Amino acid sequence: MTPKPFTPPVDFKRTPSAAFGAVKAGVCTVLLAGSSLGYALDFGPDGMFSLTGFAEGTTTAQSNYCLNCQVANKNTSKQLQAADAIIPGKSYSFATLTNWQVQPYLGAKRRLGQGYEISATLSQRYRQGTVNGNLEETRYAEFVDIPDYWYEKNVALSHEDIGSVRVGAMTTRGWSVADYPYGGNLGLAEAWGASGAGYGMLANAIRLGSRPLDVAEGNLFLELTYDRGNTNFKRLRPSFFELYGQYSKGDLVLDTVVQHATNGNAGAWGHAPFSSVTPFVDDDSYVGTDGSKFGETHQSIVMAMARYQVNAKVEVSGGIRHNQWSGANVVFNPATKWTSGFNVDYSNPFATSHPGYSASSIDAMLGARYRDGPWTYLVGMVYLGAAETRNPSDRGQGNSAIFGTLGARYALARGLELSGTAAMVHYGKQGLSPMSMPGNASFSNVDSRVTRDGYWITLGMLYSF
């Protein structure tokens, strides 16, 4: 399978669709169904098939929202100097945002005897949102969450005493584990899981998992994942490796992720699909009149996270991540209309080409939850640190960000949860956002070029089945 072209996240406007209305009505039906539907649906011969998933609706009252503040087209990447400028006289204001998302998981499994089992998973996420009543999504112009990429579309063969092998499309542990249970349990799924130098979705992967191993009076699980990306690229051949390990002992769980990617699309969006340097195979052999051509890229993360159940009511969690980018030179192919670039030096206005510089940064996450009957109270923080680089141009490497949350969740019925969260962001300085952020207003809708601070309150309903 060859992954289809991927375009980095951009802002967009669109008119309501029939599909959006149908899913919105479906979400309302599911959320109001209450306890009678709060479980997985098994069907088929011997319960061979299962349907699980979630549906969520949220409403956010947002301060310091700046709509269409950028001089350049909103599709322009943060990495290009053309995207830096803000329209003179533009200011931020209050906004109301709504979001609906649904993700079903269709699974199938069958025992083959002698300890072997074959299984398959198919899953996709659908979402749309509004800003002040208009369909304004901060990421995509499609009803599918990430167009042309499946969250899960794979088959697996496992043995209880050996381990497992899985082939197909799947999410990485660098994104999925950071997203949930770590960031998601603290209201920081995007700020923690979708930031940094990692990748989040794979289309051409093979994953090997061990059986649970007895280590130091605890259980150790190891997993190795490889993805070859877009196989049509020959000169800039993509490759992705991820090593994941989980160690649990009593009330302590430790999760460790190491990712290294070659010739993926350079960026700082930890949810991004891994495919190739650009979405277009013609860029693999492109040579400009000045001899310029798209260059090789490297990105990696090393991340450790931990959860500890202090007692029946209190859980604490934390994480730390090291990001590494190779940088990418600015190269433009007029045939495909694609421009590359990451952490680029624009200090020489007369230069015929602008080089990209390597960079590294450290991010951290910390939080706690308190359970009291049907109530769960949470507090969390994510810190995106300044980056180290030799780039003489300011590309946000000197900036940092702190995201904070304080919230409560109430289990209304089986599978149905209500939530309320107050959150904030504080940037170290006004200007381009930290290098670990894919855009200047990512994760909060507060643009670091306009203001250093922003606040919002979110009310939500989540139904898990």
Coordinates of C-alpha atoms in Angstrom, one line a residue:
M1 CA 0.0 0.0 0.0
T2 CA 1.3 3.5 -0.9
P3 CA 0.2 6.3 1.4
K4 CA -1.7 9.1 -0.2
P5 CA -0.4 12.7 -0.1
F6 CA -0.6 14.4 3.2
T7 CA -1.0 18.1 3.8
P8 CA 0.1 19.6 7.1
P9 CA -2.6 21.0 9.4
V10 CA -4.1 24.4 8.3
D11 CA -7.1 26.5 9.2
F12 CA -10.1 26.5 6.9
K13 CA -13.7 27.5 6.3
R14 CA -16.5 25.4 4.9
T15 CA -20.2 25.2 4.8
P16 CA -22.2 22.7 6.8
S17 CA -22.5 19.2 5.2
A18 CA -25.2 16.7 5.4
A19 CA -22.7 14.2 6.9
F20 CA -22.0 16.6 9.7
G21 CA -25.6 17.0 10.5
A22 CA -26.1 13.3 10.5
V23 CA -23.2 12.6 12.8
K24 CA -24.2 15.5 15.1
A25 CA -27.6 13.9 15.5
G26 CA -26.1 10.5 16.0
V27 CA -23.8 11.8 18.7
C28 CA -26.8 13.4 20.5
T29 CA -28.7 10.1 20.3
V30 CA -25.8 8.1 21.7
L31 CA -25.0 10.6 24.5
L32 CA -28.6 10.6 25.6
A33 CA -28.9 6.9 25.5
G34 CA -27.4 6.6 28.9
S35 CA -26.6 3.4 30.7
S36 CA -28.5 1.1 28.4
L37 CA -25.8 1.4 25.7
G38 CA -22.7 1.7 27.9
Y39 CA -20.9 -1.5 26.7
A40 CA -19.3 -3.0 23.6
L41 CA -21.5 -4.7 21.0
D42 CA -20.4 -8.3 20.2
F43 CA -22.0 -10.0 17.2
G44 CA -21.5 -12.7 14.6
P45 CA -20.6 -16.3 15.0
D46 CA -19.4 -17.0 18.6
G47 CA -19.1 -13.2 19.1
M48 CA -16.4 -13.0 16.4
F49 CA -17.0 -9.3 15.7
S50 CA -17.1 -6.3 18.2
L51 CA -18.0 -2.7 17.9
T52 CA -16.5 -0.2 20.4
G53 CA -15.6 3.5 20.3
F54 CA -16.4 6.9 21.6
A55 CA -18.5 10.0 20.8
E56 CA -17.7 13.4 22.2
G57 CA -19.2 16.9 22.1
T58 CA -17.7 20.0 23.6
T59 CA -18.4 23.7 23.9
T60 CA -15.6 26.2 24.7
A61 CA -15.7 29.8 25.8
Q62 CA -12.4 31.1 24.6
S63 CA -10.5 34.3 25.4
N64 CA -7.9 36.0 23.2
Y65 CA -9.0 34.4 19.9
C66 CA -7.6 36.0 16.8
L67 CA -9.5 35.0 13.7
N68 CA -7.7 35.2 10.3
C69 CA -4.9 37.4 11.7
Q70 CA -2.2 36.2 9.4
V71 CA -1.2 38.3 6.4
A72 CA -0.4 35.2 4.3
N73 CA -2.9 32.6 3.3
K74 CA -3.8 30.4 6.2
N75 CA -2.5 27.3 4.3
T76 CA 1.1 28.8 4.6
S77 CA 3.3 26.7 6.9
K78 CA 4.6 28.3 10.1
Q79 CA 8.1 27.3 8.9
L80 CA 8.0 29.8 6.0
Q81 CA 8.9 33.4 6.6
A82 CA 5.9 34.5 4.5
A83 CA 3.6 33.3 7.3
D84 CA 5.2 35.3 10.1
A85 CA 3.4 38.7 9.7
I86 CA 0.1 39.6 11.4
I87 CA -2.4 41.9 9.7
P88 CA -1.9 45.4 11.1
G89 CA -4.6 46.4 13.5
K90 CA -5.8 42.9 14.1
S91 CA -6.6 42.1 17.8
Y92 CA -7.9 39.2 19.7
S93 CA -11.4 38.8 21.1
F94 CA -13.8 36.4 22.8
A95 CA -15.1 33.4 20.9
T96 CA -17.3 30.4 21.3
L97 CA -16.1 27.1 19.9
T98 CA -17.9 23.8 19.5
N99 CA -16.5 20.4 18.5
W100 CA -18.0 17.0 17.7
Q101 CA -16.0 13.9 17.1
V102 CA -16.8 10.2 16.7
Q103 CA -14.5 7.2 16.4
P104 CA -15.8 3.7 16.1
Y105 CA -13.6 0.6 16.3
L106 CA -14.7 -2.5 14.4
G107 CA -12.8 -5.6 15.5
A108 CA -12.7 -9.2 14.5
K109 CA -10.9 -12.2 16.1
R110 CA -10.9 -15.9 15.8
R111 CA -9.0 -18.6 17.7
L112 CA -7.0 -20.9 15.5
G113 CA -6.1 -23.5 18.2
Q114 CA -2.8 -24.3 19.9
G115 CA -2.7 -20.8 21.5
Y116 CA -2.9 -18.9 18.2
E117 CA -5.4 -16.1 17.4
I118 CA -5.9 -14.0 14.3
S119 CA -7.5 -10.6 14.6
A120 CA -8.2 -7.4 12.6
T121 CA -9.1 -3.8 13.5
L122 CA -10.7 -1.1 11.5
S123 CA -11.1 2.4 12.9
Q124 CA -11.5 6.0 11.7
R125 CA -12.2 9.3 13.4
Y126 CA -14.7 11.9 12.2
R127 CA -15.0 15.4 13.4
Q128 CA -16.0 19.0 12.7
G129 CA -16.3 22.2 14.8
T130 CA -17.6 25.7 14.7
V131 CA -16.3 29.1 15.8
N132 CA -19.0 31.6 16.7
G133 CA -21.5 29.5 15.0
N134 CA -19.6 29.1 11.7
L135 CA -17.9 25.9 10.6
E136 CA -14.3 26.8 11.4
E137 CA -12.0 24.0 12.1
T138 CA -8.5 24.7 13.3
R139 CA -7.0 21.7 11.5
Y140 CA -8.8 20.3 8.5
A141 CA -11.1 20.9 5.6
E142 CA -12.4 17.4 5.6
F143 CA -15.0 15.5 7.6
V144 CA -12.5 12.6 8.1
D145 CA -10.1 13.7 10.9
I146 CA -6.9 13.1 8.9
P147 CA -7.8 12.6 5.2
D148 CA -6.5 9.5 3.5
Y149 CA -5.2 7.9 6.7
W150 CA -6.8 5.3 8.8
Y151 CA -6.4 5.2 12.6
E152 CA -6.5 1.4 12.4
K153 CA -6.7 -0.8 9.4
N154 CA -4.6 -3.9 10.2
V155 CA -4.5 -7.6 10.9
A156 CA -2.6 -9.4 13.6
L157 CA -1.5 -12.9 14.5
S158 CA -0.7 -13.6 18.2
H159 CA 0.3 -16.5 20.4
E160 CA -0.1 -16.4 24.2
D161 CA 3.4 -17.8 24.8
I162 CA 5.2 -16.0 22.0
G163 CA 3.8 -12.6 21.2
S164 CA 2.2 -10.9 18.2
V165 CA 2.8 -9.5 14.8
R166 CA 0.5 -6.8 13.3
V167 CA 0.6 -5.5 9.7
G168 CA -1.1 -2.5 8.2
A169 CA -2.2 1.0 9.2
M170 CA -2.0 1.9 12.9
T171 CA -1.2 4.7 15.4
T172 CA 2.2 5.0 17.0
R173 CA 2.8 4.6 20.7
G174 CA 4.5 8.0 20.8
W175 CA 1.2 9.6 20.0
S176 CA -1.5 7.2 21.3
V177 CA 0.0 6.5 24.7
A178 CA 0.9 10.1 25.3
D179 CA -2.6 11.1 24.2
Y180 CA -4.3 8.6 26.4
P181 CA -4.1 7.8 29.3
Y182 CA -1.6 10.5 30.0
G183 CA -2.6 13.8 28.3
G184 CA -6.3 12.8 27.9
N185 CA -6.8 12.1 31.7
L186 CA -5.6 15.7 32.4
G187 CA -7.4 17.6 29.7
L188 CA -4.0 18.0 27.8
A189 CA -4.3 15.4 25.1
E190 CA -3.4 17.8 22.3
A191 CA -0.8 19.8 24.2
W192 CA 1.2 16.7 25.2
G193 CA 0.3 14.0 22.7
A194 CA 0.3 16.2 19.5
S195 CA 3.4 18.3 20.2
G196 CA 7.1 17.5 19.6
A197 CA 9.2 15.8 16.9
G198 CA 7.3 12.5 16.7
Y199 CA 4.8 11.0 14.3
G200 CA 1.4 9.7 15.2
M201 CA 0.0 7.6 12.3
L202 CA 1.4 4.9 10.1
A203 CA 0.0 3.5 6.9
N204 CA 2.6 0.8 5.9
A205 CA 3.7 -0.6 9.2
I206 CA 4.7 -3.9 10.8
R207 CA 4.7 -4.3 14.6
L208 CA 6.2 -7.0 16.7
G209 CA 5.1 -7.4 20.3
S210 CA 6.5 -9.6 23.0
R211 CA 4.5 -11.7 25.5
P212 CA 4.5 -10.3 29.0
L213 CA 7.9 -10.9 30.6
D214 CA 8.6 -11.4 34.3
V215 CA 11.2 -8.7 35.2
A216 CA 12.1 -7.5 38.7
E217 CA 8.9 -8.8 40.2
G218 CA 6.9 -6.9 37.6
N219 CA 5.6 -7.3 34.0
L220 CA 7.6 -6.0 31.0
F221 CA 6.1 -5.7 27.5
L222 CA 8.3 -4.8 24.5
E223 CA 7.3 -3.7 21.0
L224 CA 9.1 -2.8 17.8
T225 CA 7.4 -1.0 14.9
Y226 CA 8.7 -0.3 11.4
D227 CA 7.1 1.7 8.6
R228 CA 8.6 2.1 5.1
G229 CA 6.5 5.1 4.3
N230 CA 5.8 6.0 0.6
T231 CA 7.7 3.4 -1.3
N232 CA 7.6 5.4 -4.5
F233 CA 10.4 7.6 -3.1
K234 CA 13.8 6.1 -4.1
R235 CA 16.4 8.8 -3.5
L236 CA 14.8 10.1 -0.3
R237 CA 13.7 6.7 0.9
P238 CA 11.5 7.0 4.1
S239 CA 11.9 4.8 7.2
F240 CA 10.4 4.9 10.6
F241 CA 11.4 2.9 13.7
E242 CA 9.7 2.9 17.1
L243 CA 10.6 1.0 20.2
Y244 CA 8.0 0.9 23.0
G245 CA 8.3 -0.6 26.4
Q246 CA 5.9 -0.8 29.3
Y247 CA 6.8 -1.9 32.8
S248 CA 4.2 -2.4 35.5
K249 CA 4.6 -3.4 39.1
G250 CA 1.8 -3.0 41.6
D251 CA 0.4 0.5 41.4
L252 CA 3.3 1.8 39.2
V253 CA 3.3 1.9 35.4
L254 CA 6.3 3.1 33.3
D255 CA 6.0 3.8 29.6
T256 CA 9.0 4.5 27.4
V257 CA 9.0 5.4 23.7
V258 CA 11.9 5.9 21.3
Q259 CA 11.2 7.0 17.7
H260 CA 13.5 7.7 14.8
A261 CA 12.3 8.7 11.4
T262 CA 14.1 9.4 8.2
N263 CA 12.7 11.4 5.3
G264 CA 9.3 12.1 6.8
N265 CA 7.6 15.5 6.3
A266 CA 9.6 17.8 8.6
G267 CA 7.5 19.3 11.3
A268 CA 6.5 19.5 15.0
W269 CA 3.1 17.8 15.1
G270 CA 3.3 14.6 17.1
H271 CA 0.0 13.4 15.6
A272 CA 1.2 13.7 12.0
P273 CA 1.2 10.7 9.6
F274 CA 4.5 9.4 8.5
S275 CA 4.9 9.1 4.7
S276 CA 7.6 11.0 2.9
V277 CA 9.6 14.3 2.6
T278 CA 6.7 15.8 0.5
P279 CA 3.4 14.3 -0.6
F280 CA 4.5 14.2 -4.2
V281 CA 6.8 11.6 -5.7
D282 CA 8.0 14.1 -8.4
D283 CA 9.8 16.0 -5.7
D284 CA 12.1 13.0 -5.1
S285 CA 13.9 13.6 -8.4
Y286 CA 13.3 17.4 -8.6
V287 CA 16.4 19.6 -9.4
G288 CA 16.0 23.3 -9.7
T289 CA 17.7 25.6 -12.2
D290 CA 20.1 26.6 -9.4
G291 CA 20.8 23.0 -8.5
S292 CA 18.6 22.9 -5.5
K293 CA 16.7 19.8 -4.5
F294 CA 14.8 18.4 -1.6
G295 CA 17.1 17.1 1.1
E296 CA 17.1 14.3 3.6
T297 CA 15.4 14.8 6.9
H298 CA 15.7 13.2 10.3
Q299 CA 13.5 13.5 13.4
S300 CA 13.5 11.6 16.7
I301 CA 12.0 11.6 20.2
V302 CA 12.9 9.8 23.4
M303 CA 10.0 9.9 25.9
A304 CA 9.4 8.5 29.4
M305 CA 6.1 8.6 31.2
A306 CA 4.8 7.2 34.5
R307 CA 1.6 6.7 36.4
Y308 CA 1.4 5.8 40.1
Q309 CA -1.8 5.0 42.1
V310 CA -1.0 6.5 45.5
N311 CA -4.1 5.1 47.0
A312 CA -7.7 4.2 45.9
K313 CA -8.5 7.9 45.2
V314 CA -5.2 9.6 44.1
E315 CA -3.2 9.0 41.0
V316 CA -0.2 11.1 39.9
S317 CA 1.5 11.1 36.5
G318 CA 4.3 12.7 34.7
G319 CA 6.4 12.6 31.6
I320 CA 9.5 14.0 29.9
R321 CA 10.4 14.1 26.2
H322 CA 13.5 15.0 24.2
N323 CA 12.9 16.2 20.6
Q324 CA 15.5 16.3 17.9
W325 CA 15.2 17.7 14.4
S326 CA 17.7 17.8 11.5
G327 CA 16.1 20.9 10.0
A328 CA 15.2 21.2 6.3
N329 CA 16.3 23.7 3.6
V330 CA 13.8 25.8 1.8
V331 CA 13.2 24.3 -1.6
F332 CA 10.3 25.0 -3.9
N333 CA 9.1 22.9 -6.8
P334 CA 6.9 25.0 -9.1
A335 CA 5.5 21.8 -10.7
T336 CA 4.0 20.4 -7.5
K337 CA 3.7 23.8 -5.7
W338 CA 5.4 22.3 -2.6
T339 CA 7.8 24.2 -0.4
S340 CA 9.9 22.5 2.2
G341 CA 11.6 24.0 5.2
F342 CA 12.1 23.6 9.0
N343 CA 14.0 25.9 11.4
V344 CA 15.2 28.0 8.4
D345 CA 17.7 30.8 8.5
Y346 CA 16.2 33.9 6.7
S347 CA 18.8 36.4 8.0
N348 CA 20.3 37.0 4.5
P349 CA 17.6 38.6 2.3
F350 CA 19.9 38.3 -0.8
A351 CA 20.5 34.6 -0.5
T352 CA 19.4 32.4 -3.3
S353 CA 18.6 29.6 -0.9
H354 CA 17.8 29.5 2.8
P355 CA 19.3 26.6 4.9
G356 CA 17.6 24.7 7.7
Y357 CA 19.3 24.1 11.0
S358 CA 19.2 21.2 13.4
A359 CA 17.5 21.8 16.8
S360 CA 16.6 20.0 20.0
S361 CA 14.3 20.7 22.9
I362 CA 12.8 19.2 26.1
D363 CA 9.1 19.1 27.0
A364 CA 7.5 17.9 30.2
M365 CA 4.1 16.9 31.6
L366 CA 2.8 16.7 35.2
G367 CA -0.6 16.0 36.7
A368 CA -2.8 14.4 39.3
R369 CA -6.3 13.0 39.6
Y370 CA -8.6 12.6 42.6
R371 CA -11.6 10.2 42.5
D372 CA -14.5 10.5 44.9
G373 CA -17.4 8.3 43.9
P374 CA -18.7 9.3 40.5
W375 CA -16.5 12.5 40.6
T376 CA -13.0 12.8 39.3
Y377 CA -11.0 16.0 39.8
L378 CA -7.9 16.8 37.8
V379 CA -5.0 19.2 37.6
G380 CA -2.4 19.2 34.9
M381 CA 0.5 21.1 33.2
V382 CA 2.5 20.7 30.0
Y383 CA 5.7 22.6 29.5
L384 CA 7.1 23.0 25.9
G385 CA 10.7 24.2 26.3
A386 CA 12.9 26.5 24.3
A387 CA 15.1 24.8 21.7
E388 CA 18.8 24.7 21.2
T389 CA 20.0 25.5 17.7
R390 CA 22.7 27.5 15.9
N391 CA 20.1 29.1 13.6
P392 CA 20.8 32.9 13.6
S393 CA 17.2 33.6 12.7
D394 CA 14.4 33.7 15.2
R395 CA 12.1 30.8 14.4
G396 CA 10.6 30.4 17.8
Q397 CA 13.5 28.6 19.4
G398 CA 13.8 31.1 22.2
N399 CA 10.1 30.8 23.1
S400 CA 8.4 28.4 25.6
A401 CA 4.9 27.6 26.6
I402 CA 3.0 26.4 29.7
F403 CA -0.4 24.8 29.3
G404 CA -2.5 24.3 32.5
T405 CA -5.8 22.7 33.3
L406 CA -8.1 22.4 36.3
G407 CA -11.2 20.3 35.9
A408 CA -13.9 17.9 37.1
R409 CA -15.6 14.9 35.5
Y410 CA -18.8 13.2 36.5
A411 CA -19.8 9.6 35.6
L412 CA -23.5 10.2 34.9
A413 CA -24.3 6.7 33.7
R414 CA -22.5 3.7 32.4
G415 CA -20.3 4.9 29.6
L416 CA -21.5 8.5 29.8
E417 CA -19.3 11.2 31.4
L418 CA -19.8 15.0 31.8
S419 CA -16.9 17.3 32.2
G420 CA -15.9 20.8 32.9
T421 CA -12.3 22.2 32.5
A422 CA -10.7 25.6 33.0
A423 CA -7.5 25.9 31.1
M424 CA -4.8 28.5 30.2
V425 CA -1.7 29.0 28.1
H426 CA 1.3 31.3 28.9
Y427 CA 4.1 31.9 26.4
G428 CA 7.6 32.8 27.5
K429 CA 7.5 35.8 25.1
Q430 CA 5.4 37.3 22.3
G431 CA 6.5 36.1 18.9
L432 CA 6.7 32.8 17.0
S433 CA 5.5 29.8 19.0
P434 CA 7.9 27.3 20.5
M435 CA 9.5 24.8 18.2
S436 CA 7.5 21.9 19.6
M437 CA 4.2 23.5 18.3
P438 CA 3.1 22.9 14.7
G439 CA 1.4 26.3 14.4
N440 CA 1.5 29.6 16.3
A441 CA -1.9 29.0 17.8
S442 CA -1.9 25.2 18.2
F443 CA -3.6 23.4 21.1
S444 CA -5.2 26.6 22.5
N445 CA -6.3 28.8 19.6
V446 CA -4.3 31.6 21.3
D447 CA -1.7 33.0 18.8
S448 CA 1.7 33.6 20.4
R449 CA 2.3 36.4 17.9
V450 CA -0.7 38.4 19.2
T451 CA -0.6 37.8 23.0
R452 CA 1.3 35.9 25.6
D453 CA -1.7 34.7 27.6
G454 CA -5.1 33.0 27.0
Y455 CA -7.8 31.3 28.9
W456 CA -10.8 29.1 28.2
I457 CA -13.5 27.0 29.8
T458 CA -14.8 23.8 28.2
L459 CA -17.9 21.8 28.9
G460 CA -18.2 18.4 27.4
M461 CA -20.0 15.1 27.2
L462 CA -18.1 11.8 26.4
Y463 CA -19.8 8.5 25.6
S464 CA -17.6 5.4 25.4
F465 CA -19.0 2.1 24.2

